[in-house]
Short mmCIF file of C-alpha atoms and ligand atoms in Angstrom, two decimals:
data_model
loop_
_atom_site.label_atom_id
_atom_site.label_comp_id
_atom_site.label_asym_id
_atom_site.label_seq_id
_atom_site.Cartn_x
_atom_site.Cartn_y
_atom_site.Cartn_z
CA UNK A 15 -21.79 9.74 -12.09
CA UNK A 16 -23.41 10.24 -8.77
CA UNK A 17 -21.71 13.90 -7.52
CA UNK A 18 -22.72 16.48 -4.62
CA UNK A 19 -21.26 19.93 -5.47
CA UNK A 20 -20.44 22.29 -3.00
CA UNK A 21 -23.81 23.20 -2.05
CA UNK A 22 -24.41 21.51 1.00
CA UNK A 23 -22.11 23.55 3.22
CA UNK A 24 -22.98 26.98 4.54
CA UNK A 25 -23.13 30.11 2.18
CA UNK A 26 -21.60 27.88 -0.31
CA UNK A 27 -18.43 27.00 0.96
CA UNK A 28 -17.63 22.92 1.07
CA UNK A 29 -18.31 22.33 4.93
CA UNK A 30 -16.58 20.10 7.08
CA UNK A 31 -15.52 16.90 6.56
CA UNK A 32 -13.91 14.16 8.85
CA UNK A 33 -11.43 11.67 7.40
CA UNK A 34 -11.11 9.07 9.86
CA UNK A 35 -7.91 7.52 9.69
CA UNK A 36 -4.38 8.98 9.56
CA UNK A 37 -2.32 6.62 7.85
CA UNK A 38 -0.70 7.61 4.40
CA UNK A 39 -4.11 7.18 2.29
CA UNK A 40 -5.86 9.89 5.13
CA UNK A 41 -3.13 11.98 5.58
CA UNK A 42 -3.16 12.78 1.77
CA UNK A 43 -6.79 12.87 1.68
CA UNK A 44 -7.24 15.44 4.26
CA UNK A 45 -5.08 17.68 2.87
CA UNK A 46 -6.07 17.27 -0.65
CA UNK A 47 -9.29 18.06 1.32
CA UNK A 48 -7.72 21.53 2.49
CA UNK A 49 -6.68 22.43 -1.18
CA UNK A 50 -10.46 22.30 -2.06
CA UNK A 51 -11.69 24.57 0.70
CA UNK A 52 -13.21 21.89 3.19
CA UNK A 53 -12.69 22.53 7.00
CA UNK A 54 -11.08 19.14 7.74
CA UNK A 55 -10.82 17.10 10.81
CA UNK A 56 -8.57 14.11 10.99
CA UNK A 57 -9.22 11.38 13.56
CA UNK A 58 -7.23 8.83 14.31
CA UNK A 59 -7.20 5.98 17.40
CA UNK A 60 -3.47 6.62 17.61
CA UNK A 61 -0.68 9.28 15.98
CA UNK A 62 -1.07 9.49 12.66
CA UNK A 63 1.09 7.14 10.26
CA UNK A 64 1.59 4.23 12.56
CA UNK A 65 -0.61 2.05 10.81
CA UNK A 66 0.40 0.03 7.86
CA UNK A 67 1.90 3.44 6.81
CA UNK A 68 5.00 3.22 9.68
CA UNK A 69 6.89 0.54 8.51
CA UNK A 70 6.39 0.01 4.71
CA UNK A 71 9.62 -0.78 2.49
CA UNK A 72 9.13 3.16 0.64
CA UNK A 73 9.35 2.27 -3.07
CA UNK A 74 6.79 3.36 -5.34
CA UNK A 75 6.02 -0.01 -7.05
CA UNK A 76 3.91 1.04 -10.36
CA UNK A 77 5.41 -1.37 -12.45
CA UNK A 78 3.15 -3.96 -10.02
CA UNK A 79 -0.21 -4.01 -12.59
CA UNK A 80 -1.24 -8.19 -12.15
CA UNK A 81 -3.77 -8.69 -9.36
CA UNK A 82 -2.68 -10.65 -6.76
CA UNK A 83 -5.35 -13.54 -7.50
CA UNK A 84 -4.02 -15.15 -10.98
CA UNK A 85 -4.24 -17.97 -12.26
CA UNK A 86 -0.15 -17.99 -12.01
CA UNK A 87 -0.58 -17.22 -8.05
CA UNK A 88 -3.15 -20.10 -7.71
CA UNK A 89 -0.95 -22.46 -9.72
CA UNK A 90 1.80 -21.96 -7.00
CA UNK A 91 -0.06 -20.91 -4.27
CA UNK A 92 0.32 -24.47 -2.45
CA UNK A 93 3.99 -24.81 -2.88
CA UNK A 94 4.65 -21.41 -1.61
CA UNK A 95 2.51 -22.07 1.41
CA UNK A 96 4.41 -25.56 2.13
CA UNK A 97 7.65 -23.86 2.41
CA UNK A 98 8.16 -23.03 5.88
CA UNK A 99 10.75 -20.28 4.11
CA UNK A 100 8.16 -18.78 1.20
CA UNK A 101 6.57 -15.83 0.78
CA UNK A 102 2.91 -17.33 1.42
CA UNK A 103 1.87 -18.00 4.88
CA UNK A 104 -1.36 -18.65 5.94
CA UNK A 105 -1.98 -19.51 10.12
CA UNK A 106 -3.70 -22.90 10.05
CA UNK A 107 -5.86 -21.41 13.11
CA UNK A 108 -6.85 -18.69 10.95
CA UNK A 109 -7.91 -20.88 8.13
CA UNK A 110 -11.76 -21.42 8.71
CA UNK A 111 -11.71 -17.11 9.59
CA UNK A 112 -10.76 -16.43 5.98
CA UNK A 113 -12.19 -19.56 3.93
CA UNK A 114 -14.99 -17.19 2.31
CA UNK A 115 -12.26 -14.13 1.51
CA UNK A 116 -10.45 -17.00 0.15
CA UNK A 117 -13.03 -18.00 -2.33
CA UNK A 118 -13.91 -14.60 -3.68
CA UNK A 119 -9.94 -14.55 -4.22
CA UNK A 120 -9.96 -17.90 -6.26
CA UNK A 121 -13.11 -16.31 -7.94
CA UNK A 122 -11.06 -13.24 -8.86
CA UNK A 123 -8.64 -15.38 -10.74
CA UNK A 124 -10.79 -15.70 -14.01
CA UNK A 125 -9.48 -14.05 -16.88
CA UNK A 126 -11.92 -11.36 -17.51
CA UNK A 127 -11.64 -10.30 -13.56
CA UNK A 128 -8.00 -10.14 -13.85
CA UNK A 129 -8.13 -8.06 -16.63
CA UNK A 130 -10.44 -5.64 -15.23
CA UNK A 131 -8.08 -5.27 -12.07
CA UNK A 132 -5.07 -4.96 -14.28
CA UNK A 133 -6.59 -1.98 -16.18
CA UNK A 134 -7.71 -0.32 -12.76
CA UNK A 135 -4.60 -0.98 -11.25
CA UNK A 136 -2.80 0.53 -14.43
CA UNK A 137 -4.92 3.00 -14.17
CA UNK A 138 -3.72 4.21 -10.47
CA UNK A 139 -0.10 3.58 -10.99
CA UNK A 140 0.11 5.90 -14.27
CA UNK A 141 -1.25 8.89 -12.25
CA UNK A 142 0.68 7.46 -8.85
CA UNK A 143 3.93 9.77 -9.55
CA UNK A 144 2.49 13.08 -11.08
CA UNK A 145 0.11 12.86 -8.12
CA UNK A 146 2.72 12.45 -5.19
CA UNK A 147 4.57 15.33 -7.09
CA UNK A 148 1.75 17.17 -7.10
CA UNK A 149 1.35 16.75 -3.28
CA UNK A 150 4.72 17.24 -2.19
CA UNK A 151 5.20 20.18 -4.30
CA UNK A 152 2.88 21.86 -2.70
CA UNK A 153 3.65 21.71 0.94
CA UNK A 154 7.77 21.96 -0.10
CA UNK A 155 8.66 18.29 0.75
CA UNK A 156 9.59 17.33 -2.91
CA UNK A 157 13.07 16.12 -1.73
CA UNK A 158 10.88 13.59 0.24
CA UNK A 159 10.19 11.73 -3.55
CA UNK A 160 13.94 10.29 -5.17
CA UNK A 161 13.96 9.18 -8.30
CA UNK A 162 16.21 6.01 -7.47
CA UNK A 163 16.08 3.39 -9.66
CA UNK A 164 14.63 -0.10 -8.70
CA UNK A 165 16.89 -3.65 -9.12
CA UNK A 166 14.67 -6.25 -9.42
CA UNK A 167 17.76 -9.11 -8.55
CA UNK A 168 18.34 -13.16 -9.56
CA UNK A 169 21.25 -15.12 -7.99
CA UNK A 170 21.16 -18.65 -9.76
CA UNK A 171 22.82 -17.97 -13.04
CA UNK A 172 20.46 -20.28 -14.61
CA UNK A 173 17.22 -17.92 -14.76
CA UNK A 174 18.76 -15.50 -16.45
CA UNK A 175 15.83 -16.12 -19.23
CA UNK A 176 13.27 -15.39 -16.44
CA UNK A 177 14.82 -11.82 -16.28
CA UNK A 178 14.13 -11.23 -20.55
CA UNK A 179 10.81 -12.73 -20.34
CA UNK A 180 10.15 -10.46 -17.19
CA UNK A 181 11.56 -7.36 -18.96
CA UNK A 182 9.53 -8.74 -22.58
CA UNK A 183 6.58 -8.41 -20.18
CA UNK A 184 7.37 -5.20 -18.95
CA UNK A 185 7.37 -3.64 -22.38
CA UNK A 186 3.91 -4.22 -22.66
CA UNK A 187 3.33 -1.74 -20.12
CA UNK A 188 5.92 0.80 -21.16
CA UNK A 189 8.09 0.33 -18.32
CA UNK A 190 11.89 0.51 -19.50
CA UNK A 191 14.02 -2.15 -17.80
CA UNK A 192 17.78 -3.01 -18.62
CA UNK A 193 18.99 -6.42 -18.06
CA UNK A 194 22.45 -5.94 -16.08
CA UNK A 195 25.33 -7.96 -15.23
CA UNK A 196 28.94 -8.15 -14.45
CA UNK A 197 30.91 -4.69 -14.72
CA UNK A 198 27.17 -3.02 -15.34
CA UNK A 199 25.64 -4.65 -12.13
CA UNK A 200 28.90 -4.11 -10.11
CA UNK A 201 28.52 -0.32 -11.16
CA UNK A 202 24.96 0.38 -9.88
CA UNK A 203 24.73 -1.80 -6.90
CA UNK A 204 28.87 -2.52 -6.29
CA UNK A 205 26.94 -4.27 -2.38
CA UNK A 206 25.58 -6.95 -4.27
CA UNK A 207 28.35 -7.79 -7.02
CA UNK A 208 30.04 -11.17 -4.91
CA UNK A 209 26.25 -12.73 -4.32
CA UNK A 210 23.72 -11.61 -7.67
CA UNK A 211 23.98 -13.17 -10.84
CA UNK A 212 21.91 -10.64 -13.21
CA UNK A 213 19.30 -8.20 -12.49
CA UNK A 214 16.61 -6.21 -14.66
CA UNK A 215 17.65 -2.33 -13.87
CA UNK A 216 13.95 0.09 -13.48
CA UNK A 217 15.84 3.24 -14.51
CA UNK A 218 12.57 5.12 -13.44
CA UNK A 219 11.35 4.24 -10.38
CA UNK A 220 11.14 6.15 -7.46
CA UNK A 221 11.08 5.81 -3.76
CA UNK A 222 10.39 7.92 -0.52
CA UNK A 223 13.20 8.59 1.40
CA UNK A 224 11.51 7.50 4.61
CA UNK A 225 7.80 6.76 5.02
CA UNK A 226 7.24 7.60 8.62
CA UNK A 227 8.75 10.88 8.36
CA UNK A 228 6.52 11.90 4.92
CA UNK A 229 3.48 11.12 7.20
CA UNK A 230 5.14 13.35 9.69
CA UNK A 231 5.37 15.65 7.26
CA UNK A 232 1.98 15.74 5.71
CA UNK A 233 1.11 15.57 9.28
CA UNK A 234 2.64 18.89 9.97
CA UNK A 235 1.49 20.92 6.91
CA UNK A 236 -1.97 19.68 7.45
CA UNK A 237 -2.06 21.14 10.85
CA UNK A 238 0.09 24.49 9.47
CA UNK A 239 -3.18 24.96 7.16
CA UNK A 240 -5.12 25.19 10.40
CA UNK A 241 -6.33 21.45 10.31
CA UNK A 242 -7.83 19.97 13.54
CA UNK A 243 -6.88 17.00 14.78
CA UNK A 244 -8.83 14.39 17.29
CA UNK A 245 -6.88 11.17 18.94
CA UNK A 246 -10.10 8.94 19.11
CA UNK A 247 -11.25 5.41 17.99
CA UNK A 248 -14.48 5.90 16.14
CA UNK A 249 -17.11 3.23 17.03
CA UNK A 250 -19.82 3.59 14.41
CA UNK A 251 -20.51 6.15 11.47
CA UNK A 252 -24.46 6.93 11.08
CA UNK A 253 -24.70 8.44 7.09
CA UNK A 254 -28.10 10.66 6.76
CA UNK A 255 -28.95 12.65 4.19
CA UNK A 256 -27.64 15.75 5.40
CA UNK A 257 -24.33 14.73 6.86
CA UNK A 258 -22.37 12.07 8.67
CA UNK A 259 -22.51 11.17 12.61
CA UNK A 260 -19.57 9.59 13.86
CA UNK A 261 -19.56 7.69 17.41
CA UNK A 262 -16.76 7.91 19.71
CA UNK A 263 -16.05 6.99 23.16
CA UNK A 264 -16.86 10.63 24.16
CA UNK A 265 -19.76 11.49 22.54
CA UNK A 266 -21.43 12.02 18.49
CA UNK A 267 -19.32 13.71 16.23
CA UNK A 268 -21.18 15.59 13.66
CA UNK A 269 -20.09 15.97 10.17
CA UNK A 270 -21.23 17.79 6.79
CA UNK A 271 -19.46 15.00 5.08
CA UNK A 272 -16.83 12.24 5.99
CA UNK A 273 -14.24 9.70 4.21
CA UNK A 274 -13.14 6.24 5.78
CA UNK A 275 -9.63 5.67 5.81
CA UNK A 276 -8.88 3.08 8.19
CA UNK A 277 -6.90 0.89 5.96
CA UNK A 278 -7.20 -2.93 6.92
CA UNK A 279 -9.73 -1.61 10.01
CA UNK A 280 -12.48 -0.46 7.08
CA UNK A 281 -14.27 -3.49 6.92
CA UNK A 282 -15.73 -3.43 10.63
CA UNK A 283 -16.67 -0.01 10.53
CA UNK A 284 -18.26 0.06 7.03
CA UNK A 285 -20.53 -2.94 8.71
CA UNK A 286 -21.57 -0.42 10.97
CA UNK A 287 -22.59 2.12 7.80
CA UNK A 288 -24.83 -1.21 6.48
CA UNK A 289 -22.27 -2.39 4.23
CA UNK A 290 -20.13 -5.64 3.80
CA UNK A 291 -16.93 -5.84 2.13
CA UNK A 292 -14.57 -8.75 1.83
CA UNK A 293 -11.26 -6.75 3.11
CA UNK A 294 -8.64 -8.89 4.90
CA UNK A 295 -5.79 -7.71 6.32
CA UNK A 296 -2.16 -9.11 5.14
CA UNK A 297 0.30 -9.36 7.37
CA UNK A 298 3.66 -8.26 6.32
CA UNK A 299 7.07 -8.16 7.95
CA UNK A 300 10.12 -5.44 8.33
CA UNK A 301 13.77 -5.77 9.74
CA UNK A 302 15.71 -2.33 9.98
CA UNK A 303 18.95 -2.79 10.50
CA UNK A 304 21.38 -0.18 12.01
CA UNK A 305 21.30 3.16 9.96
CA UNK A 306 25.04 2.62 9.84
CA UNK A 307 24.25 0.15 6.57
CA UNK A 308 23.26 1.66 4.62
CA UNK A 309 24.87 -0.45 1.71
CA UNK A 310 22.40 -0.32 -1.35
CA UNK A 311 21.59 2.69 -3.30
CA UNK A 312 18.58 2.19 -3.93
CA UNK A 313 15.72 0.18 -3.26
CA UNK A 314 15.78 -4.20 -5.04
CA UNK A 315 13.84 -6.96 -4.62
CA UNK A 316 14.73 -10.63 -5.02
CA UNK A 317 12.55 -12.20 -7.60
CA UNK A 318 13.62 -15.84 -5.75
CA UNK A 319 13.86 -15.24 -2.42
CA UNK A 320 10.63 -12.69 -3.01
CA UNK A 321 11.40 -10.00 -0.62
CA UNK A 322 12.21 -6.28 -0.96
CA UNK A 323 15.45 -4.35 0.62
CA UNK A 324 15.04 -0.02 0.63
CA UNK A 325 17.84 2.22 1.92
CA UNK A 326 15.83 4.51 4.29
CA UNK A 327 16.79 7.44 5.99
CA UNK A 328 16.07 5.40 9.23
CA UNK A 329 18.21 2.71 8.17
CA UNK A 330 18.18 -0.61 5.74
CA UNK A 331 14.54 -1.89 5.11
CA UNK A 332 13.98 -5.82 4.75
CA UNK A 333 10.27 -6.37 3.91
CA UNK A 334 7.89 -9.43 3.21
CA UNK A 335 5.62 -11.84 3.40
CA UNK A 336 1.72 -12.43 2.90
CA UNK A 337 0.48 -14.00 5.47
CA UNK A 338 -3.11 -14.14 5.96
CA UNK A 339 -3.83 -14.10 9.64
CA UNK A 340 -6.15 -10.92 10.23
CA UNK A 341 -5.59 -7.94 12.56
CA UNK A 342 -5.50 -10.17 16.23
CA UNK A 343 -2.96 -12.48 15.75
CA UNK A 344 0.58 -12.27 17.19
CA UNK A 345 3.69 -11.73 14.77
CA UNK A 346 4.87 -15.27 14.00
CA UNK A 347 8.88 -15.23 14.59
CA UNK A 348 9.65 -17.24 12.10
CA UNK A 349 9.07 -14.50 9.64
CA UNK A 350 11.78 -12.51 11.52
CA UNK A 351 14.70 -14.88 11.06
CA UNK A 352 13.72 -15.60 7.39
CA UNK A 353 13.84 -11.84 6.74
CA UNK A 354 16.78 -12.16 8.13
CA UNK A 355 18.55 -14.98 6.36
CA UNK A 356 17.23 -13.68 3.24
CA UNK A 357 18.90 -10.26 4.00
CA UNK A 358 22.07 -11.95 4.74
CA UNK A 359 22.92 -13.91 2.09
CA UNK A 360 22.42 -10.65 -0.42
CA UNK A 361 24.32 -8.70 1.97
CA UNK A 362 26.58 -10.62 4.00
CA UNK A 363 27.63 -7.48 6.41
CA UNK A 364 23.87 -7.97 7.57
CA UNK A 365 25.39 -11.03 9.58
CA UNK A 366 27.11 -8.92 12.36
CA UNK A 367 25.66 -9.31 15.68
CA UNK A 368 26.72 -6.60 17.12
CA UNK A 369 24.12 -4.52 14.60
CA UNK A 370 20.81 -2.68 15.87
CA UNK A 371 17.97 -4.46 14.28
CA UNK A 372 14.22 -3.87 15.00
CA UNK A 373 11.62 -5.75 14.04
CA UNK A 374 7.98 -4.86 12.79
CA UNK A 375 4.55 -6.11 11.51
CA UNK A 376 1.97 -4.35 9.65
CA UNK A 377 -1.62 -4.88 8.19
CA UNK A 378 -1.92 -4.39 4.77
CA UNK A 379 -5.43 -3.17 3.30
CA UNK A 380 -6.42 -7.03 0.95
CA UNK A 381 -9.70 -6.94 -1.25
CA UNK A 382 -9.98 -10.00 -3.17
CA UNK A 383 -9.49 -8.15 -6.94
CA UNK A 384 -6.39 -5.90 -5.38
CA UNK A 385 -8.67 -2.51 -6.56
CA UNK A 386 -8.91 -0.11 -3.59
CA UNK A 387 -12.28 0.78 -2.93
CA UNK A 388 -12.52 4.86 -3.58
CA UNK A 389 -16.80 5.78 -3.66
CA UNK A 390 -19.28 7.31 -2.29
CA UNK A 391 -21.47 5.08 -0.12
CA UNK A 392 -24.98 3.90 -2.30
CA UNK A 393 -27.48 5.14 -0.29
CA UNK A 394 -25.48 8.44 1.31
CA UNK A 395 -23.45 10.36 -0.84
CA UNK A 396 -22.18 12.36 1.64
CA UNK A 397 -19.99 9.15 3.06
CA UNK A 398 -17.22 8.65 1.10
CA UNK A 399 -14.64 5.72 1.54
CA UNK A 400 -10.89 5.40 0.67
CA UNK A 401 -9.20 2.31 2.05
CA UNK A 402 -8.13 -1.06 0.37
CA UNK A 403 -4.65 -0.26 -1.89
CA UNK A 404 -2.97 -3.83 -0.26
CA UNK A 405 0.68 -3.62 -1.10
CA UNK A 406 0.53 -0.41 -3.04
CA UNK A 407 -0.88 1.73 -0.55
CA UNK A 408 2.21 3.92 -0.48
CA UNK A 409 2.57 4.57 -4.23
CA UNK A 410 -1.61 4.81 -4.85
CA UNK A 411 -2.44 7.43 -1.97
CA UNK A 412 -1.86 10.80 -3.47
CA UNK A 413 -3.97 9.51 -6.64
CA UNK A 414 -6.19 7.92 -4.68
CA UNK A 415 -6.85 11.38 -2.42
CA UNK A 416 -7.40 13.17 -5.91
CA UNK A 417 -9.94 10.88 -6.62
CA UNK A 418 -12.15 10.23 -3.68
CA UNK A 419 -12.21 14.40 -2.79
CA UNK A 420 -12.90 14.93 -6.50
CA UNK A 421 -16.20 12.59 -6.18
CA UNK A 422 -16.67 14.17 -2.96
CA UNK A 423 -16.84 17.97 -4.32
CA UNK A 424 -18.59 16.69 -7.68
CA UNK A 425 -15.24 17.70 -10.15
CA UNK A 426 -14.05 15.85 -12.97
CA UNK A 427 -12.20 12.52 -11.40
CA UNK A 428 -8.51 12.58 -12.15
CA UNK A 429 -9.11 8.58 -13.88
CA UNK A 430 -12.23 6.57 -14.36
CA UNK A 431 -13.55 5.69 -10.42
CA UNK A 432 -15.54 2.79 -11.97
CA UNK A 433 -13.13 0.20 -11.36
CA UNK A 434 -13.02 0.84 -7.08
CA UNK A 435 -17.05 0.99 -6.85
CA UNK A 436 -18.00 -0.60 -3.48
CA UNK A 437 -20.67 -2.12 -4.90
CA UNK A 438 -18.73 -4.30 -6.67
CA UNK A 439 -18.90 -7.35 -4.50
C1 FAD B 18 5.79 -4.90 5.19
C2 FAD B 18 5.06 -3.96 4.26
C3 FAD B 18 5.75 -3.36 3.22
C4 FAD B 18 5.08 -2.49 2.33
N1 FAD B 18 5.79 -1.86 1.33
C5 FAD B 18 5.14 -1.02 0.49
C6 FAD B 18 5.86 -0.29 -0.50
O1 FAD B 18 7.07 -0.34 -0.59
N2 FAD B 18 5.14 0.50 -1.35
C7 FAD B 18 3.78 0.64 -1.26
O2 FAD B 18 3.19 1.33 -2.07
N3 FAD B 18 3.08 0.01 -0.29
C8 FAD B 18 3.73 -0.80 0.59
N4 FAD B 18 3.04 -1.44 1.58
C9 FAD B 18 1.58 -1.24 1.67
C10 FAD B 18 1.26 0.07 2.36
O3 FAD B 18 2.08 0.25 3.51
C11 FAD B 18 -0.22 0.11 2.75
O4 FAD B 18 -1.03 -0.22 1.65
C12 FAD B 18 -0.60 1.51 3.22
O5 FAD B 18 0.25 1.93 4.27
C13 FAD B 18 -2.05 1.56 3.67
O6 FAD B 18 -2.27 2.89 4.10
P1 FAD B 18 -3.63 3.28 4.77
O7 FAD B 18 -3.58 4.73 5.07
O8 FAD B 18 -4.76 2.77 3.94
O9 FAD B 18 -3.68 2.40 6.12
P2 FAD B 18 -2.87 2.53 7.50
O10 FAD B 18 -1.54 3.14 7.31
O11 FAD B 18 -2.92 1.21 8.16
O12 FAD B 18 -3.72 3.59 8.31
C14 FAD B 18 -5.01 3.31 8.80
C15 FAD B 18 -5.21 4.20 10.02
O13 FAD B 18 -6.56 4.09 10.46
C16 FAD B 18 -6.57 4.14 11.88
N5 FAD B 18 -7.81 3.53 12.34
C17 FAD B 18 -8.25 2.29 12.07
N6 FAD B 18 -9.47 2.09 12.61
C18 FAD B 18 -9.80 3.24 13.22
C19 FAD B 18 -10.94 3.67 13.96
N7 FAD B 18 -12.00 2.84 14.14
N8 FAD B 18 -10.95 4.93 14.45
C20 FAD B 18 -9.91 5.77 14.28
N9 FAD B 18 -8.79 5.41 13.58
C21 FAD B 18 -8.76 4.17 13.06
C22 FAD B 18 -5.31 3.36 12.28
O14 FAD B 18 -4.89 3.72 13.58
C23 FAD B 18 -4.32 3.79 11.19
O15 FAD B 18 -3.55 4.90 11.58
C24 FAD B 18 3.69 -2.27 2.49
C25 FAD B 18 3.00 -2.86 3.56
C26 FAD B 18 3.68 -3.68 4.46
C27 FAD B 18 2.94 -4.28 5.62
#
């Protein structure tokens, strides 16, 4: 393993070290930063956290181990896309844009690709919890991290065998489940007893309570540790051997070392470091309705209608959709009332039209294989990259920070940071 050591700063210490990007993924990088004795400056084009970060539905999903690209996903990928209503959407003005992404995703459909990308996602999502502990124990935000339970929900009678074979499945990974229905069902989630049929119960899941406010607050302690902090786009990074120049708008930035965090941003800086990476950005979708409704007690997802629903502090969270239409595009509104209609016929209140209900889209970090890309860069070691955990960016970003600043100060990593080499492609 390639590794630095502290050497390179002066009279020993670490140095400094930018991480560009303040979404969730930078936020916990720079302060896991902090805890190893680097002087740390985040940079961000805008206030940290309102990237993909703002809006995301909260829960931390590590019972999701299958890649995206299977050959299950490429077996319905057309019929999804078809339905004006499904969960796939793909902008047929956008189509020619991502036909090469979309090869390297068919290509990461064979078996032995999706089981490498199962193991490294396993491998994040085992150490996703302990690590967000970790990092929220130690700035005294652990009431930010509830352990609430997850109901993954059917409501045609008829699949109730899809919920056994999905629990059967589940064992495999150790995840408990319990199949509920009726009195059971009515008990944990009494909102959705008059429109579910049967549900598989995650007794040990977890969500955030809000996900703006934890970047807030890793926002805050990060500046209470005497962090600095620059509002800037940054143009271009030049690596060397000695450090890392980063251009701005108002002048070179210099740098003993630096990580990329830009989420679904990465790929056009990285060209400007020499290297190519097949990142897309996935559009996804949020309705928060009026804090008021707070009717669920925990976050559920519909394994039909294939959205997610998340009691927030801010209100009721409605998220979905994949749609494949890069970081330009306007929101399509479409997506809006579907959220909607899906929200509605779980939870029926959700009709009033009197309620407050705000809309968002956000740009979720896609590599073909669904692995993150945590490394060093080949040819500089002292330019270090974090970016790329698609729809698990929330639950992988405290493990993911205790990996990339272990490689950075040359310590043992926390798992194996084969799987997310940038070289891979
Ligand atoms: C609808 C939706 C629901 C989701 N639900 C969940 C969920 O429940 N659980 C989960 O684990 N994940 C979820 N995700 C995924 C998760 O939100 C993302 O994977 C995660 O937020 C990515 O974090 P990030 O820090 O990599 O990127 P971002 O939060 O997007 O942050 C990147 C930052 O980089 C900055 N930036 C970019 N380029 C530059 C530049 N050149 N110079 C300076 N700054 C720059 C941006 O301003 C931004 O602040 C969801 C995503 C969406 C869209």
């Amino acid at each position: 393993m390639k590794h630095l050591g502290s050497e390179s700063g002066p009279a020993g210490r670490p140095g400094t070290v930018a991480i560009v990007g303040g979404g969730i993924v930078g936020l916990c990088t720079a302060l896991e930063a902090q805890r190893q004795g680097f002087e740390v400056t985040l940079i961000d084009r805008e206030a940290p956290g309102k990237g993909a970060s703002f809006g995301n539905a909260g829960y931390l999903a590590t019972e999701l181990v299958e890649p995206l690209s299977s050959a299950k996903t490429l077996r319905s990928a057309l019929s999804m896309w078809l339905n004006p209503h499904g969960p796939l959407a793909l902008p047929l003005g956008y189509l020619h844009r991502i036909l090469p992404w979309l090869a390297r995703f068919v290509a990461a459909a064979r078996p032995a690709q999706v089981e490498r990308s199962r193991q490294g996602l396993v491998a994040l999502n085992r150490a996703a919890v302990p690590a967000w502990q970790r990092c929220l124990d130690d700035i005294g935000a652990s009431e930010q991290l509830c352990r609430s339970g997850y109901l993954l929900v059917w409501e045609s009678a008829h699949r109730l065998e899809d919920a056994r074979r999905h629990a059967d499945y589940l064992q495999r990974w150790n995840v408990p489940t319990e199949l509920v229905r009726g009195a059971r069902l009515a008990e944990l989630e009494p909102a959705l007893a008059g429109t579910v049929s049967h549900a598989l119960y995650f007794p040990e899941a977890c969500q955030v309570r809000e996900p703006f406010r934890l970047c807030q607050l890793l926002f805050a302690a990060f500046q209470a540790r005497g962090g600095s902090y620059l509002q800037q786009p940054v143009g271009a990074l030049q690596p060397a051997s000695d450090g890392v120049v980063l251009q701005t708008d108002t002048g070179n930035l210099n740098f003993d070392r630096a990580i990329v965090c830009t989420g679904a941003w990465s790929k056009q800086l990285l060209q400007t470091a020499g290297i190519n990476v097949p990142l897309e950005a996935e559009r996804g979708y949020h309705l928060s309705f009026d804090a008021g409704v707070n009717s669920l007690q925990r976050p559920i997802g519909s394994a039909e209608r294939r959205f997610v629903m998340s009691p927030l502090d801010s209100g009721l969270r409605a998220v979905g959709f994949t749609e494949l239409g890069g970081l330009k595009l306007k929101p399509v509104r479409q997506r809006f009332a579907t959220l909607r209609r899906h929200s509605q016929a779980l939870l029926p209140e959700l009709a009033d039209p009197a309620m407050d209900v705000r809309e968002w889209i956000g740009h979720r970090p896609t590599l073909p294989d669904s692995l993150p890309v945590i490394d060093f860069h080949p040819q500089y070691e002292r330019l270090l990259f974090a970016f790329g955990n698609q729809h698990l960016g929330l639950t992988q970003a405290a493990i993911s920070a205790e990996l990339v600043v272990s490689l950075m100060k040359g310590m043992q990593p926390p798992i194996d940071p084969e799987p997310y080499s940038v070289a891979r492609f």
